[in-house]
Coordinates of C-alpha atoms and ligand atoms in Angstrom, one line a residue:
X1 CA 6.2 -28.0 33.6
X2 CA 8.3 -25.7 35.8
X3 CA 11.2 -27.9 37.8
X4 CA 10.5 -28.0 41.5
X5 CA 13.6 -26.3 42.3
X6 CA 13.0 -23.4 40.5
X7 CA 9.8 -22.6 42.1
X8 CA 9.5 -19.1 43.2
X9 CA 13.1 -17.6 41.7
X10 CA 12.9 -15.2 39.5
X11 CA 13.3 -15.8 35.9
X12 CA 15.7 -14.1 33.6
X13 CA 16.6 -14.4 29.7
X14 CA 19.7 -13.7 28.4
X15 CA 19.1 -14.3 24.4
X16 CA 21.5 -13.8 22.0
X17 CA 21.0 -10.4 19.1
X18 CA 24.2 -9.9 17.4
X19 CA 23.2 -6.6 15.8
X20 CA 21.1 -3.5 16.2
X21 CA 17.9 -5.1 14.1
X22 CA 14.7 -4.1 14.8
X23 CA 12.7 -7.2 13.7
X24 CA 14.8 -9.2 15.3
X25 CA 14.6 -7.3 18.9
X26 CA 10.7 -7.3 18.4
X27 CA 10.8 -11.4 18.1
X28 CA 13.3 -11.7 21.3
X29 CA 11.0 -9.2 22.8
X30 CA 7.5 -11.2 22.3
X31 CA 9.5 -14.5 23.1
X32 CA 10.7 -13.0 26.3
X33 CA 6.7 -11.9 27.0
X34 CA 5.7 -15.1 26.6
X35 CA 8.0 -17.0 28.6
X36 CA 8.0 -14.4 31.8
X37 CA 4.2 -13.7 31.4
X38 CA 4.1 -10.1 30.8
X39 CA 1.3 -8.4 29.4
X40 CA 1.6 -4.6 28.8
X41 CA -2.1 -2.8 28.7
X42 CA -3.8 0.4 29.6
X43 CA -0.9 3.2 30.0
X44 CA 2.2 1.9 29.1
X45 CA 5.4 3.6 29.6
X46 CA 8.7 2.5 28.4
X47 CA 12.0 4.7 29.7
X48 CA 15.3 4.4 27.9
X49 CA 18.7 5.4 28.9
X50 CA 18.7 8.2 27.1
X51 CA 21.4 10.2 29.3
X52 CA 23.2 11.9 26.2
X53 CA 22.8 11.1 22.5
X54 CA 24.7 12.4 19.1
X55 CA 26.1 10.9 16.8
X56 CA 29.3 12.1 16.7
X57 CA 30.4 13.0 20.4
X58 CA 28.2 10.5 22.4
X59 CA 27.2 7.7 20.4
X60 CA 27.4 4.9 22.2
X61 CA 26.1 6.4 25.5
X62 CA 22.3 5.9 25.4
X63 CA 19.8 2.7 24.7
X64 CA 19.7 2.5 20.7
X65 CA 16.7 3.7 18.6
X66 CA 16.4 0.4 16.6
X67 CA 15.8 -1.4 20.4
X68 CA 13.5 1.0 21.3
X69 CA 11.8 0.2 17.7
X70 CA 11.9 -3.8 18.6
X71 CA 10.4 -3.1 22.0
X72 CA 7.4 -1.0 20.9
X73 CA 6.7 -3.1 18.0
X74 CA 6.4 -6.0 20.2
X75 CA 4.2 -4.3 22.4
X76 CA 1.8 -3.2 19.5
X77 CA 1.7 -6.8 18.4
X78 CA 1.1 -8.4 22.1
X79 CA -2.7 -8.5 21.3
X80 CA -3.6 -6.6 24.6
X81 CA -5.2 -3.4 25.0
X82 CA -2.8 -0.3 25.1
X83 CA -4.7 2.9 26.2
X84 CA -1.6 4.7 25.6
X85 CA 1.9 3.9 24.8
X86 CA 4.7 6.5 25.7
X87 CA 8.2 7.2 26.2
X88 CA 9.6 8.4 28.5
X89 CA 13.1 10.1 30.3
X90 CA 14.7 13.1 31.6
X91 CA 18.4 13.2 29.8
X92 CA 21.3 13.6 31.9
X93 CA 23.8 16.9 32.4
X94 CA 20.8 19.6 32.6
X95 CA 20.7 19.0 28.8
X96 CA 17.2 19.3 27.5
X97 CA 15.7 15.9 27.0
X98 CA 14.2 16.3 23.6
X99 CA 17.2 17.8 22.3
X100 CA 18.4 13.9 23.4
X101 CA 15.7 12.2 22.1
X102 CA 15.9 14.1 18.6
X103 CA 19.7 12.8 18.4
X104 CA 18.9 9.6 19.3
X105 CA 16.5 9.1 16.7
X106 CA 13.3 8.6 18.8
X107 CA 11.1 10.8 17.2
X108 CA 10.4 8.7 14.1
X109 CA 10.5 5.2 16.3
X110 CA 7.8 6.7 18.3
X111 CA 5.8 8.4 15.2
X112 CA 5.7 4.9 13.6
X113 CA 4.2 2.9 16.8
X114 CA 2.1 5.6 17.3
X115 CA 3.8 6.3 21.1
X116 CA 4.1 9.7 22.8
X117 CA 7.2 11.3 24.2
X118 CA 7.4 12.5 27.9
X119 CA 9.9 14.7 28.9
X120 CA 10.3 14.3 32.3
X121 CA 12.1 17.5 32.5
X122 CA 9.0 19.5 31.2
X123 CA 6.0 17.2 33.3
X124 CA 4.9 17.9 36.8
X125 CA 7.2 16.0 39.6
X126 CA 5.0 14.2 42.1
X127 CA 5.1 13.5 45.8
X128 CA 5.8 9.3 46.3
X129 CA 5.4 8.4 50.0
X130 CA 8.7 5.7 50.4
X131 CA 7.7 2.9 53.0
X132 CA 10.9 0.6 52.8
X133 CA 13.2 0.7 55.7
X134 CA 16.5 2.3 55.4
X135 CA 15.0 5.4 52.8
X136 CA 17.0 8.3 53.0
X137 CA 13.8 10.4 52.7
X138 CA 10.7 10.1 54.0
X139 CA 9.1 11.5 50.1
X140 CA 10.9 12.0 47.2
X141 CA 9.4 13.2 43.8
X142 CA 9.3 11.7 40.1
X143 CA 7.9 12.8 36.9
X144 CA 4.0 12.1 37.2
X145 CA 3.7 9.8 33.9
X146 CA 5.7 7.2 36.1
X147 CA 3.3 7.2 38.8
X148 CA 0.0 7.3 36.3
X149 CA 1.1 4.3 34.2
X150 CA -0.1 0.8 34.3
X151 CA 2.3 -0.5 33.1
X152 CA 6.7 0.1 32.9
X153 CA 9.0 -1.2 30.7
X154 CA 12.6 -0.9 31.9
X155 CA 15.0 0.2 29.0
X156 CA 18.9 0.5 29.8
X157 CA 21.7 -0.1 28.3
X158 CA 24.2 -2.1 29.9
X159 CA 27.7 0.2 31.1
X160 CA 30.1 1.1 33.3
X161 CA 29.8 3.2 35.2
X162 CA 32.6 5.5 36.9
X163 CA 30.8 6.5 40.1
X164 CA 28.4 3.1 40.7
X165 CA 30.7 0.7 38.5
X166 CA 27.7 -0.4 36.8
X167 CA 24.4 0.7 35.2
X168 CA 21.4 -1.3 33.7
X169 CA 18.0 -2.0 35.4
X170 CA 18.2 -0.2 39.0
X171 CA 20.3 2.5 38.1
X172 CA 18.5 3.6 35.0
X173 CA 15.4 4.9 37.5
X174 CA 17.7 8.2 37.6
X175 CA 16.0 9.8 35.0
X176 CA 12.9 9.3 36.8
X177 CA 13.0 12.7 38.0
X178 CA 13.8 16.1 37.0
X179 CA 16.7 18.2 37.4
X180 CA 15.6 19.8 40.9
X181 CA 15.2 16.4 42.7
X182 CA 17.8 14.2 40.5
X183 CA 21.2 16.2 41.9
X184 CA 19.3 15.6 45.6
X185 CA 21.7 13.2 47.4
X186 CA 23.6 12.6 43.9
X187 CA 27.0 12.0 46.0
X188 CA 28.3 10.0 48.7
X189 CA 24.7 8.6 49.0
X190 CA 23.9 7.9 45.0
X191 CA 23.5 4.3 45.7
X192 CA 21.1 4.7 48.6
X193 CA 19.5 7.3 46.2
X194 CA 19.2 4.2 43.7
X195 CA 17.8 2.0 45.7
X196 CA 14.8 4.9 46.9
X197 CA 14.0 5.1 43.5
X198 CA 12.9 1.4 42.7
X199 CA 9.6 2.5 45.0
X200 CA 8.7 4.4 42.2
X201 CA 8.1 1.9 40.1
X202 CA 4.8 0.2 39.2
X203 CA 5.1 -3.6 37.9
X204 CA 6.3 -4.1 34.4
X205 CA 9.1 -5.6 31.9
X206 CA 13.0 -5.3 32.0
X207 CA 14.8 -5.4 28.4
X208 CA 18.3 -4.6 28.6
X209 CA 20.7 -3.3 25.8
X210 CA 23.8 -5.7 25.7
X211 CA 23.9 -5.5 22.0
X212 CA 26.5 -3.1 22.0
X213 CA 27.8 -2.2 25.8
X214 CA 29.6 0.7 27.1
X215 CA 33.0 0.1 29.2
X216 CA 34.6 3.1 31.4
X217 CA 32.4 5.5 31.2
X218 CA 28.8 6.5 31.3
X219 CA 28.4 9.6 28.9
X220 CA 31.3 8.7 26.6
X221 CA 31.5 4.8 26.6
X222 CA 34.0 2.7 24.8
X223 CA 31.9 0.1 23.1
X224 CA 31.9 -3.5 23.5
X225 CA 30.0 -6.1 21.6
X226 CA 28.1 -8.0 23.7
X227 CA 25.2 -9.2 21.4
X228 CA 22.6 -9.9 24.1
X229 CA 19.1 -9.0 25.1
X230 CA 18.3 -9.6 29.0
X231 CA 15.0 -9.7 30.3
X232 CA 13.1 -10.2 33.4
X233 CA 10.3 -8.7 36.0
X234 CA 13.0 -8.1 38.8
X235 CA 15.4 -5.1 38.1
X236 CA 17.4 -7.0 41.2
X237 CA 17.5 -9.9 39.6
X238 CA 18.1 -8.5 36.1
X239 CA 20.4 -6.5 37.7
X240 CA 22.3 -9.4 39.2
X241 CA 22.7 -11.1 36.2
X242 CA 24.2 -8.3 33.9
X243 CA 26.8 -8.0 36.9
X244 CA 27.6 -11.6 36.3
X245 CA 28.0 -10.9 32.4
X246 CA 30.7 -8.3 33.0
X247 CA 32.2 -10.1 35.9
X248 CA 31.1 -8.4 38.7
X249 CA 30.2 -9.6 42.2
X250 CA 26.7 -8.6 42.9
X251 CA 27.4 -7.4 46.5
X252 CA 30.6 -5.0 45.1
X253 CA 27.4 -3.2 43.0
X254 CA 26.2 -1.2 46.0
X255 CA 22.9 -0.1 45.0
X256 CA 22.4 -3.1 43.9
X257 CA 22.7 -4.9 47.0
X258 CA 21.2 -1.9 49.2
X259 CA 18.1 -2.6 46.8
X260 CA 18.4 -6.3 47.5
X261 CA 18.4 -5.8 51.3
X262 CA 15.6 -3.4 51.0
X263 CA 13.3 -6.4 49.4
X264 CA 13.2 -5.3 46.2
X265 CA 14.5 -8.7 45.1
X266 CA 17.8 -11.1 45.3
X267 CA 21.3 -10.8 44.6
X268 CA 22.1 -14.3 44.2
X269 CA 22.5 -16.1 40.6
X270 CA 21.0 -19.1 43.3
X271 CA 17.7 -17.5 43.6
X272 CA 17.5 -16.8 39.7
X273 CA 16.1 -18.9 37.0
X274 CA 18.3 -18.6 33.9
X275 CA 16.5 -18.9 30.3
X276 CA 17.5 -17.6 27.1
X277 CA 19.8 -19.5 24.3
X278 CA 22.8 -17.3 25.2
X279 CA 24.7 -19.5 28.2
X280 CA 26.5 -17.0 31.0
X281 CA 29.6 -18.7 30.7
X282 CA 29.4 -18.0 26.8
X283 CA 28.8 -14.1 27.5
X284 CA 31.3 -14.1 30.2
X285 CA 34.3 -15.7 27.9
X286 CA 33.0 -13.2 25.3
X287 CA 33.1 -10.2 28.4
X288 CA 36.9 -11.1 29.5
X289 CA 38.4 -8.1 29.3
X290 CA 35.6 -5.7 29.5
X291 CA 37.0 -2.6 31.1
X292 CA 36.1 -0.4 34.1
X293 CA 36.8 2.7 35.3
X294 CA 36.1 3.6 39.1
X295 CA 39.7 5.2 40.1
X296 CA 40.1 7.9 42.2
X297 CA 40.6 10.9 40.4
X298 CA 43.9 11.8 42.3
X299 CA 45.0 8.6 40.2
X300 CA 44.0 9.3 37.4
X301 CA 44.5 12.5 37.1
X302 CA 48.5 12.7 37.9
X303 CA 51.6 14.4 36.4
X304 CA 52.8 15.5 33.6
X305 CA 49.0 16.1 32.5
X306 CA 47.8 19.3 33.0
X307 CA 45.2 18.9 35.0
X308 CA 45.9 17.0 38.9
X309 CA 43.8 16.4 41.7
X310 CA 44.2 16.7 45.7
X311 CA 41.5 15.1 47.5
X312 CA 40.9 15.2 51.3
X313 CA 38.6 13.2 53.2
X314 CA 34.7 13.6 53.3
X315 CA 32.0 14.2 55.5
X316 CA 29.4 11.2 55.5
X317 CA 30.4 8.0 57.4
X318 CA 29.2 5.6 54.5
X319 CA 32.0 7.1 52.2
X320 CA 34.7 9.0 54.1
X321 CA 37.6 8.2 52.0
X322 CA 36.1 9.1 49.0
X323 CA 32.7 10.6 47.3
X324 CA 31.7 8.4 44.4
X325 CA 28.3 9.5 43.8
X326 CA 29.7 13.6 43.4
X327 CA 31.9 15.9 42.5
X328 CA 35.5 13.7 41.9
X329 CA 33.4 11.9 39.5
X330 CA 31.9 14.7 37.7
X331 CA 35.1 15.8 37.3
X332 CA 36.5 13.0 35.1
X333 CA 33.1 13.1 33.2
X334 CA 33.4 16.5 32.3
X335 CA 37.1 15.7 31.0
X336 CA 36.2 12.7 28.9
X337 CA 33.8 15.2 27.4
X338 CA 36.5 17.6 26.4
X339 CA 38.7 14.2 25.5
X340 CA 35.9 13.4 23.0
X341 CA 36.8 16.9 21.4
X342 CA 40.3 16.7 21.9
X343 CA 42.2 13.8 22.9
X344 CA 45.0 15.5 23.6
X345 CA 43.3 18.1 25.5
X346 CA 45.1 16.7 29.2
X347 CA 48.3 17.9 27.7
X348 CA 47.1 21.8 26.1
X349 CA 45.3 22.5 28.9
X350 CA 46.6 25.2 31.1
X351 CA 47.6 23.9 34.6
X352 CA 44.6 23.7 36.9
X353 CA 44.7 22.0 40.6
X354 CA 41.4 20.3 41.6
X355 CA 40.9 20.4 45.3
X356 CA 37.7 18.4 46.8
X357 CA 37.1 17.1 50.5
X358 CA 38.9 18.5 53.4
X359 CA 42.4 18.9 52.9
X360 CA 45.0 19.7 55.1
X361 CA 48.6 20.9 54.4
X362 CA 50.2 22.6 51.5
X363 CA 48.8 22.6 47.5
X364 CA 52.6 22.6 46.6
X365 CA 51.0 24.4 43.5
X366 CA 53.1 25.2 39.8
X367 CA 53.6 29.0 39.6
X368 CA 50.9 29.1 36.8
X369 CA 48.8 26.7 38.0
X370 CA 44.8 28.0 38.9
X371 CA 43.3 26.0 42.2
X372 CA 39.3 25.2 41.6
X373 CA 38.1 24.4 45.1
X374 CA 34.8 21.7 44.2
X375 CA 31.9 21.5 46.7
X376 CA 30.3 22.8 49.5
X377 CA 32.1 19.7 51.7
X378 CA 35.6 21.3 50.5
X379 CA 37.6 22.7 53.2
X380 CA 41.3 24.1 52.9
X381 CA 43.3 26.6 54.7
X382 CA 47.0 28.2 53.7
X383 CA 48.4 30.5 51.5
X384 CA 48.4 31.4 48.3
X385 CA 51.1 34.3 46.6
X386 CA 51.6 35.4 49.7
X387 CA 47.9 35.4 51.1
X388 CA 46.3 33.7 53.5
X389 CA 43.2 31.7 51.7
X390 CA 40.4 29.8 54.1
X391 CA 37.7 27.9 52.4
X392 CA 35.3 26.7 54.7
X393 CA 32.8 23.9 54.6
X394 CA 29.2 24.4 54.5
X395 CA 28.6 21.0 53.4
X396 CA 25.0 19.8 54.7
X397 CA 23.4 16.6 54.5
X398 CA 20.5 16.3 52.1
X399 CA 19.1 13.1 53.7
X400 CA 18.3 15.7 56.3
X401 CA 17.1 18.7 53.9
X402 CA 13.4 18.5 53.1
X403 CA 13.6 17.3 49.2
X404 CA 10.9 20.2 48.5
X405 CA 13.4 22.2 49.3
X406 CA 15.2 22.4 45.7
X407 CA 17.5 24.1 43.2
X408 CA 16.6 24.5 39.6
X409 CA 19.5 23.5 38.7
X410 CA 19.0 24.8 35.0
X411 CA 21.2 24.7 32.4
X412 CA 21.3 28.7 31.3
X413 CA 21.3 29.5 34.9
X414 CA 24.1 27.3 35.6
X415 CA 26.1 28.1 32.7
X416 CA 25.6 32.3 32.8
X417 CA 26.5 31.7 36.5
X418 CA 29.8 29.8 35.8
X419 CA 30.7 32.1 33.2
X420 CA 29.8 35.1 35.3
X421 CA 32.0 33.6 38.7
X422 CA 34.8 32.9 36.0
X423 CA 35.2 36.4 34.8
X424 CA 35.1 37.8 37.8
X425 CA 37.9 35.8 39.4
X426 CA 39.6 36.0 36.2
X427 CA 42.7 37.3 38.0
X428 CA 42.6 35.0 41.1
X429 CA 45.0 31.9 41.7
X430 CA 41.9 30.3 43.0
X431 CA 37.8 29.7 42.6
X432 CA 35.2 27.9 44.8
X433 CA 32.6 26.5 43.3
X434 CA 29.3 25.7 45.3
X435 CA 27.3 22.7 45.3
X436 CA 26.7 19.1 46.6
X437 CA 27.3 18.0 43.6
X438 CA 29.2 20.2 41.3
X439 CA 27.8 18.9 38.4
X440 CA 29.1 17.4 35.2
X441 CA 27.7 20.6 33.3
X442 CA 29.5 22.9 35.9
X443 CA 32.7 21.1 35.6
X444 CA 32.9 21.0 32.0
X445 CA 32.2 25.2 32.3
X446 CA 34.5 26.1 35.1
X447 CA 37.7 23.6 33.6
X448 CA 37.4 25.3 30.1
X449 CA 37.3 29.1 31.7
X450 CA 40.3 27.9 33.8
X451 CA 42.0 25.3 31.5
X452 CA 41.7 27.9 28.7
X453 CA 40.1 24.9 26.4
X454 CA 37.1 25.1 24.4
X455 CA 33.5 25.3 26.0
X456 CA 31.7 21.9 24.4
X457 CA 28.6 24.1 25.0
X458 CA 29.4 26.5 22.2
X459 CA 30.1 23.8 19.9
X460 CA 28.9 24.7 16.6
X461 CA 26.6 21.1 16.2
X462 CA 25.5 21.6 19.6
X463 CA 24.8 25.3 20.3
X464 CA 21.9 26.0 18.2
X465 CA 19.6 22.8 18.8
X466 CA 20.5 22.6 22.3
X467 CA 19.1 26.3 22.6
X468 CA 16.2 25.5 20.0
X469 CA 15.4 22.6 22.5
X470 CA 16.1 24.3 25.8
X471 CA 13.5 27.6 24.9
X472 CA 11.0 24.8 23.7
X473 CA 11.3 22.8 27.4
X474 CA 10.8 26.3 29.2
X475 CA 7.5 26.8 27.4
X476 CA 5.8 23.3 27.7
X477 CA 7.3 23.4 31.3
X478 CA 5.3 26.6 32.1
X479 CA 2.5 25.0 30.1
X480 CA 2.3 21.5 32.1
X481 CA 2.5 23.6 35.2
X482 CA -0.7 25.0 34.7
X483 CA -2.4 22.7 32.3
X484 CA -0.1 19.5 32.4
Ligands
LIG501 S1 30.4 18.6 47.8 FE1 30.9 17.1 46.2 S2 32.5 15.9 46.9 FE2 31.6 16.9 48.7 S3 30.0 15.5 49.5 FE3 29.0 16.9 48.0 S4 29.1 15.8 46.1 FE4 30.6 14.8 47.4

């Protein structure tokens, strides 16, 4: 019988999985159904951090195949009645999502529990009314398989995370949406933008990927062995318990604690009910020393690197001294990216200058060093060889655009653009680049034109099945238009 005390908290598992085995996930998996009640049935939908995935340059960036494997399995064998069982995501960095999915190793995982894949870059994006108080928008819109299921199994893996200092449970609803709606508000306000999305989402299960954790960064991860499964009904709750793990304080994880104060659940290890045979204190001696990474790029970016950063101040009250959610941190994305290539690629470079927020006062730029202005909220005026440069602001707040208002924001589009705007400044000190955000994709386009470094994107492992996968997402998108 259920102690008095812990009437009414919310229950989470942390249960200990030293390696990447299927049968074993699949047993921690039922075990955790039992003990929390869940019972998947009717349309059940199960979404992964799949973000990036290869092998080689991003392995340790998305939730692993063999998890997914233990987490299907276990639904198959729950005894209920699954109408339909699916995965799905939409892949970060305008990348196509099955080209992720393929690296990852889905496709057979999913063959052999008989689930389907929805890309959430190729389905139809739906209207959701949001009723909390505090919403930045009044409707937002997510891939319609999220909204038709019965029931939603929560997949992440457990990181760091430069811009939000950590992702699991809340933060994972990102790839709810598609590539028009998912760069909406994907700046200073990402962490309200978090806490919108958990509307979304219907009742369900919450397995997180500890096995192996990622530290620093989101896209190219250092790993950690954690060895741990959590699991729980509350992402909140789950989510304040994984900040424990990699000792965090729950209110310093801002979506997390905008989520809490919305109602979506608590923040407190109080109100939580720990289970599992893997102690917090145990993980937490094991976690000492995990790393972070949520500097300032004008810190981390510094002399005698090639590459160095000015950054003004910004526009939004909630984050004046700094944008987390945009462009600064897109920026050192983009340049872990070409690190993963090169890790020596700060110092062969060519000098480039990166200028975000409004900045006053001299660049005090190198004679050969190139100036790319980031962002529409970017603001600077001087002089450049001898000429007078203004770069004006016209920075506007999406809380206050209507979200159907959106970009494509597709990947060909955005790269022929970048490569188009790079060759025809090709003999200018300086470049502006549009946007609020800049994206990762952008970045990593505009710093090897101007850096004079290679283009990840023509990559010889990535360029022909990213295209392959890209010309197949146009045609099923155009097909779920009309049909989907
Ligand atoms: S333009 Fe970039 S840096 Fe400026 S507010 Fe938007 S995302 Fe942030």
């Amino acid at each position: 019988m259920e102690p008095a005390g812990y009437r009414g908290r919310h229950k989470v598992l942390i249960m200990k999985c030293p390696e990447y085995d299927p049968a074993a996930i699949s047993r921690i998996i039922r075990r955790g159904m039992d003990i929390l009640g869940a019972k998947p049935s009717g349309k059940v939908l199960a979404k992964p951090n799949a973000v990036l995935a290869h092998a080689d340059v991003f392995p340790h960036a998305f939730t692993r195949k063999e998890f997914l494997e233990g987490v299907l399995s276990a639904v198959r064998d729950c005894g209920t009645v699954i109408e339909e069982l699916a995965v799905g995501e939409r892949s970060g960095i305008t990348i196509p999502t099955r080209f992720s999915f393929r690296n990852a190793g889905y496709p057979e995982v999913l063959r052999k529990n008989r689930a389907r894949a929805y890309y959430f870059d190729e389905c139809r994006q739906v209207p959701l009314r949001l009723t909390k108080k505090g919403s930045l928008h009044k409707v937002i819109f997510v891939a319609k398989p999220v909204l038709d299921c019965d029931f939603f199994i929560n997949l992440p893996k457990l990181k760091a995370h430069p811009w939000t200092r950590m992702t699991a449970a809340l933060k994972n609803l990102i790839g709810i949406q598609d590539d028009r709606h998912r760069l909406i508000d994907h700046n200073s306000f990402l962490e309200h933008k978090i806490a919108d999305l958990q509307e979304a989402i219907p009742p369900g299960l919450i397995a997180v990927d500890a096995i192996i954790a990622g530290q620093k960064m989101m896209l190219t991860p250092t790993p950690f062995h954690i060895g741990a499964v959590v699991l729980g009904l509350n992402a909140c709750a789950v989510d304040t318990v994984c900040s424990h793990m990699i000792h965090l304080r729950s209110d310093d994880v801002v979506h997390l604690r905008l989520a809490s104060e919305r109602g979506h659940g608590p923040r407190r290890l109080e109100e939580i009910e720990l289970l599992g045979d893997y102690p917090l204190e145990e993980v937490r001696e094991k976690t000492k020393g995990f790393q972070f990474c949520m500097e300032r790029i004008d810190r981390y970016f510094t002399p005698p690197a090639n590459l160095s950063c000015t950054v003004g101040s910004f526009p939004e009250e909630c984050s004046r001294e700094y944008c987390w959610g945009g462009c600064p941190g897109a920026l050192q994305e983009a340049m872990h990216i070409f690190r993963g290539y090169d890790p020596d690629v700060d110092n062969k470079m060519k000098k480039v200058r990166f200028v975000v927020g409004n900045v006053r006062g001299p660049l005090d730029l190198q004679p050969d060093e190139r100036v790319l202005f980031a962002g529409d909220c970017t603001a600077w005026e001087g002089f450049l060889d001898g000429s007078k440069v203004t770069i004006q602001s016209t920075y506007k707040r999406n809380a206050e655009e209507e979200v159907t208002e959106t970009k494509s924001n597709d990947m060909l589009l955005k790269l022929t653009g970048a490569l188009w705007h790079c060759f025809r400044r090709r003999s200018s000190r300086f470049l502006h680049v549009k946007g609020c955000p800049v994206s990762v994709a952008q970045h990593v386009s505009y710093l090897s034109s101007l850096g004079k470094i290679g283009n990840p994107n023509f990559d010889r492992r990535m360029v022909l099945p990213v295209t392959l996968a890209y010309w197949q997402m146009r045609a099923h998108r155009l097909w779920n238009r009309f049909f989907g």
